[in-house]
PDB file of N, CA and C in Angstrom:
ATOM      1  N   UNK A   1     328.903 145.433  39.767  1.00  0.00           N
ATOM      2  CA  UNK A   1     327.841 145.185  38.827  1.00  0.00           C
ATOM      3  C   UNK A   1     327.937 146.187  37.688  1.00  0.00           C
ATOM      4  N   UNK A   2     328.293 145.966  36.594  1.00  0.00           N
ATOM      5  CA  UNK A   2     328.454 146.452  35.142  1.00  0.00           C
ATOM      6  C   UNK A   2     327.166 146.539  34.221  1.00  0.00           C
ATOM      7  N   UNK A   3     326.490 147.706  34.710  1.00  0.00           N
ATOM      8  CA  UNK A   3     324.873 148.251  33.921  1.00  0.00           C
ATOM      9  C   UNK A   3     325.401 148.304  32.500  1.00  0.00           C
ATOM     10  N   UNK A   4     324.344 148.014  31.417  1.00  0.00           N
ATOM     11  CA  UNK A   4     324.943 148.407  30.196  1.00  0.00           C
ATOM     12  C   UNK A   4     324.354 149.823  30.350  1.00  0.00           C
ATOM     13  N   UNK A   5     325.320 150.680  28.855  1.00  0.00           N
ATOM     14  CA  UNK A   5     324.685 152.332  29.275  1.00  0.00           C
ATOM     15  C   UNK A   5     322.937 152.258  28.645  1.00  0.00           C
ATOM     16  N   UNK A   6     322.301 153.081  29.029  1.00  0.00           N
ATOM     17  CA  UNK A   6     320.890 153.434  28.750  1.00  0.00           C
ATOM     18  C   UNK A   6     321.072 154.489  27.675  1.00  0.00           C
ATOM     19  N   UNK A   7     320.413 154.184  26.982  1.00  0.00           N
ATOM     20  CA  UNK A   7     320.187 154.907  25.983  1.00  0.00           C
ATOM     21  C   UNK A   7     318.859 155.640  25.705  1.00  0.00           C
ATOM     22  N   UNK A   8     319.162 157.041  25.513  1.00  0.00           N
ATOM     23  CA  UNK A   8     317.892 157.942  25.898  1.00  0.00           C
ATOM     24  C   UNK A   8     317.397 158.417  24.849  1.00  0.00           C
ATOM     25  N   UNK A   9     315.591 157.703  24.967  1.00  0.00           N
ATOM     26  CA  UNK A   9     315.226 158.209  23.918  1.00  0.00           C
ATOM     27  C   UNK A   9     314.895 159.827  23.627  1.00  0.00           C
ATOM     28  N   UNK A  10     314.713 159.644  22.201  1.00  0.00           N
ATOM     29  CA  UNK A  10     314.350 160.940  21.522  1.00  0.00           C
ATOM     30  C   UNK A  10     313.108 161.379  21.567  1.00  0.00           C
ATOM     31  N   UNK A  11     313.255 162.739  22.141  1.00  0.00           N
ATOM     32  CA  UNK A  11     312.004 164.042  22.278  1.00  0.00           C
ATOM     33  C   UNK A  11     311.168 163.734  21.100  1.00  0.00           C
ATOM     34  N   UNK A  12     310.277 163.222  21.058  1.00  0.00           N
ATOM     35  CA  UNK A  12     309.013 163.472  20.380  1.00  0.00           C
ATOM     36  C   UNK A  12     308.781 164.991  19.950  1.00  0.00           C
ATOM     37  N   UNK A  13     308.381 165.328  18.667  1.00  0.00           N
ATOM     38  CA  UNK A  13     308.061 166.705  18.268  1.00  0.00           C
ATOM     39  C   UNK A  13     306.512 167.084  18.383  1.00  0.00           C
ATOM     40  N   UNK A  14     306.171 168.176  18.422  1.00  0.00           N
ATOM     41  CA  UNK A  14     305.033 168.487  18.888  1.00  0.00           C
ATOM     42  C   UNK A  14     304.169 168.620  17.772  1.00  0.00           C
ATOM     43  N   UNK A  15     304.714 170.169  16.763  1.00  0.00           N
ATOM     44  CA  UNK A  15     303.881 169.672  15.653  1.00  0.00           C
ATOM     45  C   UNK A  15     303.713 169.011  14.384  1.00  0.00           C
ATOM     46  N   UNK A  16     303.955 167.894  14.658  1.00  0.00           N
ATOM     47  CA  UNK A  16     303.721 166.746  13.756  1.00  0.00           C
ATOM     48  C   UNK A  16     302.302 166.316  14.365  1.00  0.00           C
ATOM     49  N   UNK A  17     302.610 165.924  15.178  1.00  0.00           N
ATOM     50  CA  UNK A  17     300.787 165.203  16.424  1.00  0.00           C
ATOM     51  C   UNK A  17     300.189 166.065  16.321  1.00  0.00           C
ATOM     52  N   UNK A  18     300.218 167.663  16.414  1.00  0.00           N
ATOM     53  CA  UNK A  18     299.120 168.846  16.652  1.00  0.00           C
ATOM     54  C   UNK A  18     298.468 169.173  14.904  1.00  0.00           C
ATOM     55  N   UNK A  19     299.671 168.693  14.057  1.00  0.00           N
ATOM     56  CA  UNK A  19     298.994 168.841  12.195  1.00  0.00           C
ATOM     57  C   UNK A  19     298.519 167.332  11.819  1.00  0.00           C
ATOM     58  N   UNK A  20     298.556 166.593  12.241  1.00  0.00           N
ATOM     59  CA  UNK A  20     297.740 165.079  12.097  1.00  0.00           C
ATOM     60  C   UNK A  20     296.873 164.829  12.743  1.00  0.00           C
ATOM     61  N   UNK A  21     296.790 165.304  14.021  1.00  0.00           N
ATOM     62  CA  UNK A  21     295.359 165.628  14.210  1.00  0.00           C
ATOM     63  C   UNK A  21     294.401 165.998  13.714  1.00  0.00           C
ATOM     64  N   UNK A  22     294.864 167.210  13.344  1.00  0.00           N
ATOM     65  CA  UNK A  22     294.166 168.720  12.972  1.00  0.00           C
ATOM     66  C   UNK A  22     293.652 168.175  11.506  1.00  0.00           C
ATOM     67  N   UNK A  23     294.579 167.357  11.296  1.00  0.00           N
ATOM     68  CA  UNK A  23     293.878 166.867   9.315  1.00  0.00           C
ATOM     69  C   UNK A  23     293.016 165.809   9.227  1.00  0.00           C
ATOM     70  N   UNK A  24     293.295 164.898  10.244  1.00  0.00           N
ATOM     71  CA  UNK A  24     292.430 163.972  10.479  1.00  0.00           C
ATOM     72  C   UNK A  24     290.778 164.323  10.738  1.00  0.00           C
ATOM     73  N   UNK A  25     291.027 164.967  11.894  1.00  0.00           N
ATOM     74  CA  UNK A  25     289.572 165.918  12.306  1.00  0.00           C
ATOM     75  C   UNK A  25     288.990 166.225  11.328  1.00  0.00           C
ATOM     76  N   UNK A  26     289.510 167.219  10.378  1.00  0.00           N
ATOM     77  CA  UNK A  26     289.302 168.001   9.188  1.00  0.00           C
ATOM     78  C   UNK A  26     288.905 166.902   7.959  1.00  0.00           C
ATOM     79  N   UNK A  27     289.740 166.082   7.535  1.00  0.00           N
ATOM     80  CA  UNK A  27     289.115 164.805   7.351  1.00  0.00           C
ATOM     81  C   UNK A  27     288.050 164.162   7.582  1.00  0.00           C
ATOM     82  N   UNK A  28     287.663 163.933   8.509  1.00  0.00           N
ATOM     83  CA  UNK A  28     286.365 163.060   9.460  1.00  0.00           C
ATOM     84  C   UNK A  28     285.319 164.248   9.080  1.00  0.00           C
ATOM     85  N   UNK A  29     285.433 165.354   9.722  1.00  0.00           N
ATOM     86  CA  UNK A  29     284.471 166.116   8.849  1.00  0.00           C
ATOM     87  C   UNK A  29     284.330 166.459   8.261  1.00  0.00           C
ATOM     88  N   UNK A  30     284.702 166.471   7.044  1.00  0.00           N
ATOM     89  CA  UNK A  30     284.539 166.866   5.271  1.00  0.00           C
ATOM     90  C   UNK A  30     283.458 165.222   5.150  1.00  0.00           C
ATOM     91  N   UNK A  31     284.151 164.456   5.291  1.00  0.00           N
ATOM     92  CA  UNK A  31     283.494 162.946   5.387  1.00  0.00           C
ATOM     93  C   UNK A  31     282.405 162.969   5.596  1.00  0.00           C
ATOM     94  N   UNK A  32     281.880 163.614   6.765  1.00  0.00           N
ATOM     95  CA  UNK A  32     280.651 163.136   7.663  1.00  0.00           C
ATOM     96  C   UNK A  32     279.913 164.748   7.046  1.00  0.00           C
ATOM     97  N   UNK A  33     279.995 165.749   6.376  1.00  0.00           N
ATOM     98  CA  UNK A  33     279.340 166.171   5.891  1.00  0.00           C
ATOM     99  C   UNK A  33     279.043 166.173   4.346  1.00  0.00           C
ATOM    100  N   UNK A  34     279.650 165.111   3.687  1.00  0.00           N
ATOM    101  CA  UNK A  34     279.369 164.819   2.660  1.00  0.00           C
ATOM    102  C   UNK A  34     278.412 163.621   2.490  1.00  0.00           C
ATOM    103  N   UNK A  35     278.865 162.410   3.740  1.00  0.00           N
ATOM    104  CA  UNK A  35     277.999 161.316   3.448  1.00  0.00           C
ATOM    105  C   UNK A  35     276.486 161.626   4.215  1.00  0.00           C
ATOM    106  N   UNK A  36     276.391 162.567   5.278  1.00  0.00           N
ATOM    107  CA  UNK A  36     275.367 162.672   6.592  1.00  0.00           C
ATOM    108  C   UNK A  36     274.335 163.239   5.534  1.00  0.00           C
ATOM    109  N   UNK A  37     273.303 163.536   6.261  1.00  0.00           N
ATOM    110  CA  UNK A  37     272.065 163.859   5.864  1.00  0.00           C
ATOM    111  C   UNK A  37     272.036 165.478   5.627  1.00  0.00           C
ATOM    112  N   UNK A  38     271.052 165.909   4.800  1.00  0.00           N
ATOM    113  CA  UNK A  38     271.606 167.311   4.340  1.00  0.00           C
ATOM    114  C   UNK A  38     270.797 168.172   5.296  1.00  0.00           C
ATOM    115  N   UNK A  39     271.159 169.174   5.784  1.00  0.00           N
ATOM    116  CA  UNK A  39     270.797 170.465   6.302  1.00  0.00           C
ATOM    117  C   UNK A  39     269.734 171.118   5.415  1.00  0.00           C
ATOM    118  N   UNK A  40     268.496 171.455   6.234  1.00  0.00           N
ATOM    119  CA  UNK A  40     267.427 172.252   5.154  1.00  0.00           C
ATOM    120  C   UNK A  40     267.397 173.764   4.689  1.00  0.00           C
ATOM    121  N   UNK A  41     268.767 174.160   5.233  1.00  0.00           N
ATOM    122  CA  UNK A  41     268.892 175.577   4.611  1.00  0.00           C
ATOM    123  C   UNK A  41     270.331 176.276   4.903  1.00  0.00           C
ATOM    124  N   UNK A  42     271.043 174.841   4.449  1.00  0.00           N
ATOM    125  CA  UNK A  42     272.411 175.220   4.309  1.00  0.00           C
ATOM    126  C   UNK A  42     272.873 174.420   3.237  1.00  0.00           C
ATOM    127  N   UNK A  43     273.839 175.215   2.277  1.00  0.00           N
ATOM    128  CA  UNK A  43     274.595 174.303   0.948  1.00  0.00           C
ATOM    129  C   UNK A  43     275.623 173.108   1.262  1.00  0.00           C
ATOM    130  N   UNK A  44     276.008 172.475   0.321  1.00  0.00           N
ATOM    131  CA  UNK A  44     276.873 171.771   0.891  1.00  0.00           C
ATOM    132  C   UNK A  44     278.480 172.186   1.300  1.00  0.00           C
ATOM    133  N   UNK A  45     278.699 173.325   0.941  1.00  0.00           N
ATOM    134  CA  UNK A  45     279.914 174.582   1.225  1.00  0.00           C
ATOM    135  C   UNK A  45     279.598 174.889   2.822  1.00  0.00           C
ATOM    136  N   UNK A  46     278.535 175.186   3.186  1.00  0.00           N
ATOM    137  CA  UNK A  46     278.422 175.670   4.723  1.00  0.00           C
ATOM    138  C   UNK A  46     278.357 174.190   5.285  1.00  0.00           C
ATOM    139  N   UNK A  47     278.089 173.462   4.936  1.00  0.00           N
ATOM    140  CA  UNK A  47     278.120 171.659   5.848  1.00  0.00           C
ATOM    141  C   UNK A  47     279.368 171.854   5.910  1.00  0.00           C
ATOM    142  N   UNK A  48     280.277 171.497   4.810  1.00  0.00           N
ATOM    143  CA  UNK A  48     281.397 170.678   5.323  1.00  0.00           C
ATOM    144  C   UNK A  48     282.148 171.923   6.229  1.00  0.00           C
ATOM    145  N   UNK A  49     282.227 173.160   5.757  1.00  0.00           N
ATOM    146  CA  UNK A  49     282.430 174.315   6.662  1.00  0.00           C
ATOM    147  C   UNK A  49     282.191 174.199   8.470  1.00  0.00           C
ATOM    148  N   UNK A  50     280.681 174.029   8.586  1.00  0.00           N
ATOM    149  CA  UNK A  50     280.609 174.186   9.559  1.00  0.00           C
ATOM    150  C   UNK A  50     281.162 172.479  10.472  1.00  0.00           C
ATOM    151  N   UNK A  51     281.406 171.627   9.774  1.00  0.00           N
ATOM    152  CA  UNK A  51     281.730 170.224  10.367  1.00  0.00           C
ATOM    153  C   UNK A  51     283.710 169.824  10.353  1.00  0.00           C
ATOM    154  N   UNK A  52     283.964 170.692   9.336  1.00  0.00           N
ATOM    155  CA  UNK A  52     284.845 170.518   9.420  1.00  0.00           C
ATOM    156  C   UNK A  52     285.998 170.831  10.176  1.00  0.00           C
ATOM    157  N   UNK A  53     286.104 172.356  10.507  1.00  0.00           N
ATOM    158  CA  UNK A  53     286.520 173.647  11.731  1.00  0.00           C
ATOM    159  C   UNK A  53     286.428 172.956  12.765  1.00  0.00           C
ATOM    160  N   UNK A  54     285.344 172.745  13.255  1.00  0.00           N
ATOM    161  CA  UNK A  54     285.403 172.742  14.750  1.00  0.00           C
ATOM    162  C   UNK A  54     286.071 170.907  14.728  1.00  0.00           C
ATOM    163  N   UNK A  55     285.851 170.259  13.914  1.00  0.00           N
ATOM    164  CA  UNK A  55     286.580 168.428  13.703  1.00  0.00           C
ATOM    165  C   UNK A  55     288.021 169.076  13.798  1.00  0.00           C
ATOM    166  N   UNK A  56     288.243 169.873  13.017  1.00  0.00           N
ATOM    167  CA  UNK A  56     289.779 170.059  12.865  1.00  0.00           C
ATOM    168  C   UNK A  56     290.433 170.385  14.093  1.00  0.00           C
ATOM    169  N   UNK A  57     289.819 171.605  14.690  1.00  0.00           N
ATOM    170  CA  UNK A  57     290.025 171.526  16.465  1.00  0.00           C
ATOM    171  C   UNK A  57     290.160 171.111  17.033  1.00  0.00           C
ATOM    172  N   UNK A  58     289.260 170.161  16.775  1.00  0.00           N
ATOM    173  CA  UNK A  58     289.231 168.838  18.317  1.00  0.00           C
ATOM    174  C   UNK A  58     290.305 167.833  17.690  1.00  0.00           C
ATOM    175  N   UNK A  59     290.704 167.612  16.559  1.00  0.00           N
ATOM    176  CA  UNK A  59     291.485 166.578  16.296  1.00  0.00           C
ATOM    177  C   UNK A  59     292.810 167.220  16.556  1.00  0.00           C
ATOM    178  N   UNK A  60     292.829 168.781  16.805  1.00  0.00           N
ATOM    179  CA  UNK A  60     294.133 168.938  16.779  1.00  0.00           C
ATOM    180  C   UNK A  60     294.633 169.096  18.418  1.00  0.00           C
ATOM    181  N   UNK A  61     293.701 169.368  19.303  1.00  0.00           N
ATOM    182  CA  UNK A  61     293.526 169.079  20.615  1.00  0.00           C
ATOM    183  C   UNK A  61     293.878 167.550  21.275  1.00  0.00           C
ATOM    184  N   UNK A  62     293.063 166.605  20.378  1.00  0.00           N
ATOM    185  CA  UNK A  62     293.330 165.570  20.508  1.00  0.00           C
ATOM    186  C   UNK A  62     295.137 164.550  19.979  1.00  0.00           C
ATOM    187  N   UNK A  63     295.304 165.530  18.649  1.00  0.00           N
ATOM    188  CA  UNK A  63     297.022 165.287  18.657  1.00  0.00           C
ATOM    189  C   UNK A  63     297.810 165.454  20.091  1.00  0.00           C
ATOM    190  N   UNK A  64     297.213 167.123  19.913  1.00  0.00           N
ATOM    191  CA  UNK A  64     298.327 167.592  21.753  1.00  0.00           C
ATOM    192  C   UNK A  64     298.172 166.639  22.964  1.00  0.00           C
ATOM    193  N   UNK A  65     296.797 166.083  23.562  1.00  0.00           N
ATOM    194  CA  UNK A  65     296.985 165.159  24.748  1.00  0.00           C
ATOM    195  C   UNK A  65     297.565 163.922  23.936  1.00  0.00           C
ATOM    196  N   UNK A  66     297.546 163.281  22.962  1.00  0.00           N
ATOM    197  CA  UNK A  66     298.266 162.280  22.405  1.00  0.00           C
ATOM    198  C   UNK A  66     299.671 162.393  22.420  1.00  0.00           C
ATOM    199  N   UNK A  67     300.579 163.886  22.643  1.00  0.00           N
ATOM    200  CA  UNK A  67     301.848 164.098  22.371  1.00  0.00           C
ATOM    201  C   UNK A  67     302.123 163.915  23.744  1.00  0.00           C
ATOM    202  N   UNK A  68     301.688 164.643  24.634  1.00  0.00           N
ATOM    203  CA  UNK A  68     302.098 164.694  25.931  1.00  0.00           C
ATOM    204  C   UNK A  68     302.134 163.140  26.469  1.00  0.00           C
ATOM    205  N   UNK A  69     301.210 162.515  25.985  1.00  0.00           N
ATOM    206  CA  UNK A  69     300.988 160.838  26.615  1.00  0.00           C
ATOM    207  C   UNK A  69     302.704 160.069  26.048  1.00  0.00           C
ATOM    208  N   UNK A  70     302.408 160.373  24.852  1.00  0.00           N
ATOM    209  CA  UNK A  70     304.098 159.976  24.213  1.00  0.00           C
ATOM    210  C   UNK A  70     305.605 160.412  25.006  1.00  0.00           C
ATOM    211  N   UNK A  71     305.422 162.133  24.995  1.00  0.00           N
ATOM    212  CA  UNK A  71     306.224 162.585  25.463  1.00  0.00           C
ATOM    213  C   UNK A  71     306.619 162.342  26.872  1.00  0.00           C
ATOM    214  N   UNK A  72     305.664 161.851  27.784  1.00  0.00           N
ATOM    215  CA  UNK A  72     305.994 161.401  29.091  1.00  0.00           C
ATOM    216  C   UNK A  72     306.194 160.144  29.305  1.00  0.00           C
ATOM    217  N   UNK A  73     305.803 159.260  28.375  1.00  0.00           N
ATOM    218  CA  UNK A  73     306.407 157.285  28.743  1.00  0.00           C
ATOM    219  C   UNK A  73     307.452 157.545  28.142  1.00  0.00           C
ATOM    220  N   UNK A  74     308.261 157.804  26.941  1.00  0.00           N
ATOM    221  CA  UNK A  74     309.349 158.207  26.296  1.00  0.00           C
ATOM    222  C   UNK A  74     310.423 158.887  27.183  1.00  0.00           C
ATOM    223  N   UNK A  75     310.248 160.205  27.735  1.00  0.00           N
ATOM    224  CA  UNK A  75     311.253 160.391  29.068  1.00  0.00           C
ATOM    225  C   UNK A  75     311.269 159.513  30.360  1.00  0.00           C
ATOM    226  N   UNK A  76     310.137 158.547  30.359  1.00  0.00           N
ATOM    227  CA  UNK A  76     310.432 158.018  31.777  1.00  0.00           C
ATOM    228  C   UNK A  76     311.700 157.323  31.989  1.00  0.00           C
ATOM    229  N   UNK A  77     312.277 156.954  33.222  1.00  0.00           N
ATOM    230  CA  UNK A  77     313.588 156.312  33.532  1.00  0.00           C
ATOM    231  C   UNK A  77     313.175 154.640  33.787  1.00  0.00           C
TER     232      UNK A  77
END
């Protein structure tokens, strides 16, 4: 029985998913503190500040379990 050869895919890179996250997040919250309702004793410099940081975090958290999900169906046999 004559397998054809398998051809193995390519390693996924890490930070590409961990900086598209991270901008996306950062994104979403610049967004959501520009369109959301205003804070009664904060400018609009400390909104998107404080919405944006911690968005950027989690989106860049959320790249990394997104890489690993890639990176492990991609090596499977």
């Amino acid at each position: 029985m004559d397998q054809p050869p398998r051809r193995r895919a390519r390693r996924p890179r890490m930070v590409p998913f961990l900086l598209t996250g991270a901008l996306l997040g950062f994104l979403l919250g610049v967004f959501i503190a520009y369109v959301g309702p205003d804070a009664p004793n904060a400018g609009p410099a400390r909104e998107i500040i404080a919405l944006a940081l911690p968005f950027g975090l989690i989106g860049g958290l959320l790249g990394g379990v997104v890489y690993l999900l890639v990176e492990r169906f991609t090596l499977r046999r």
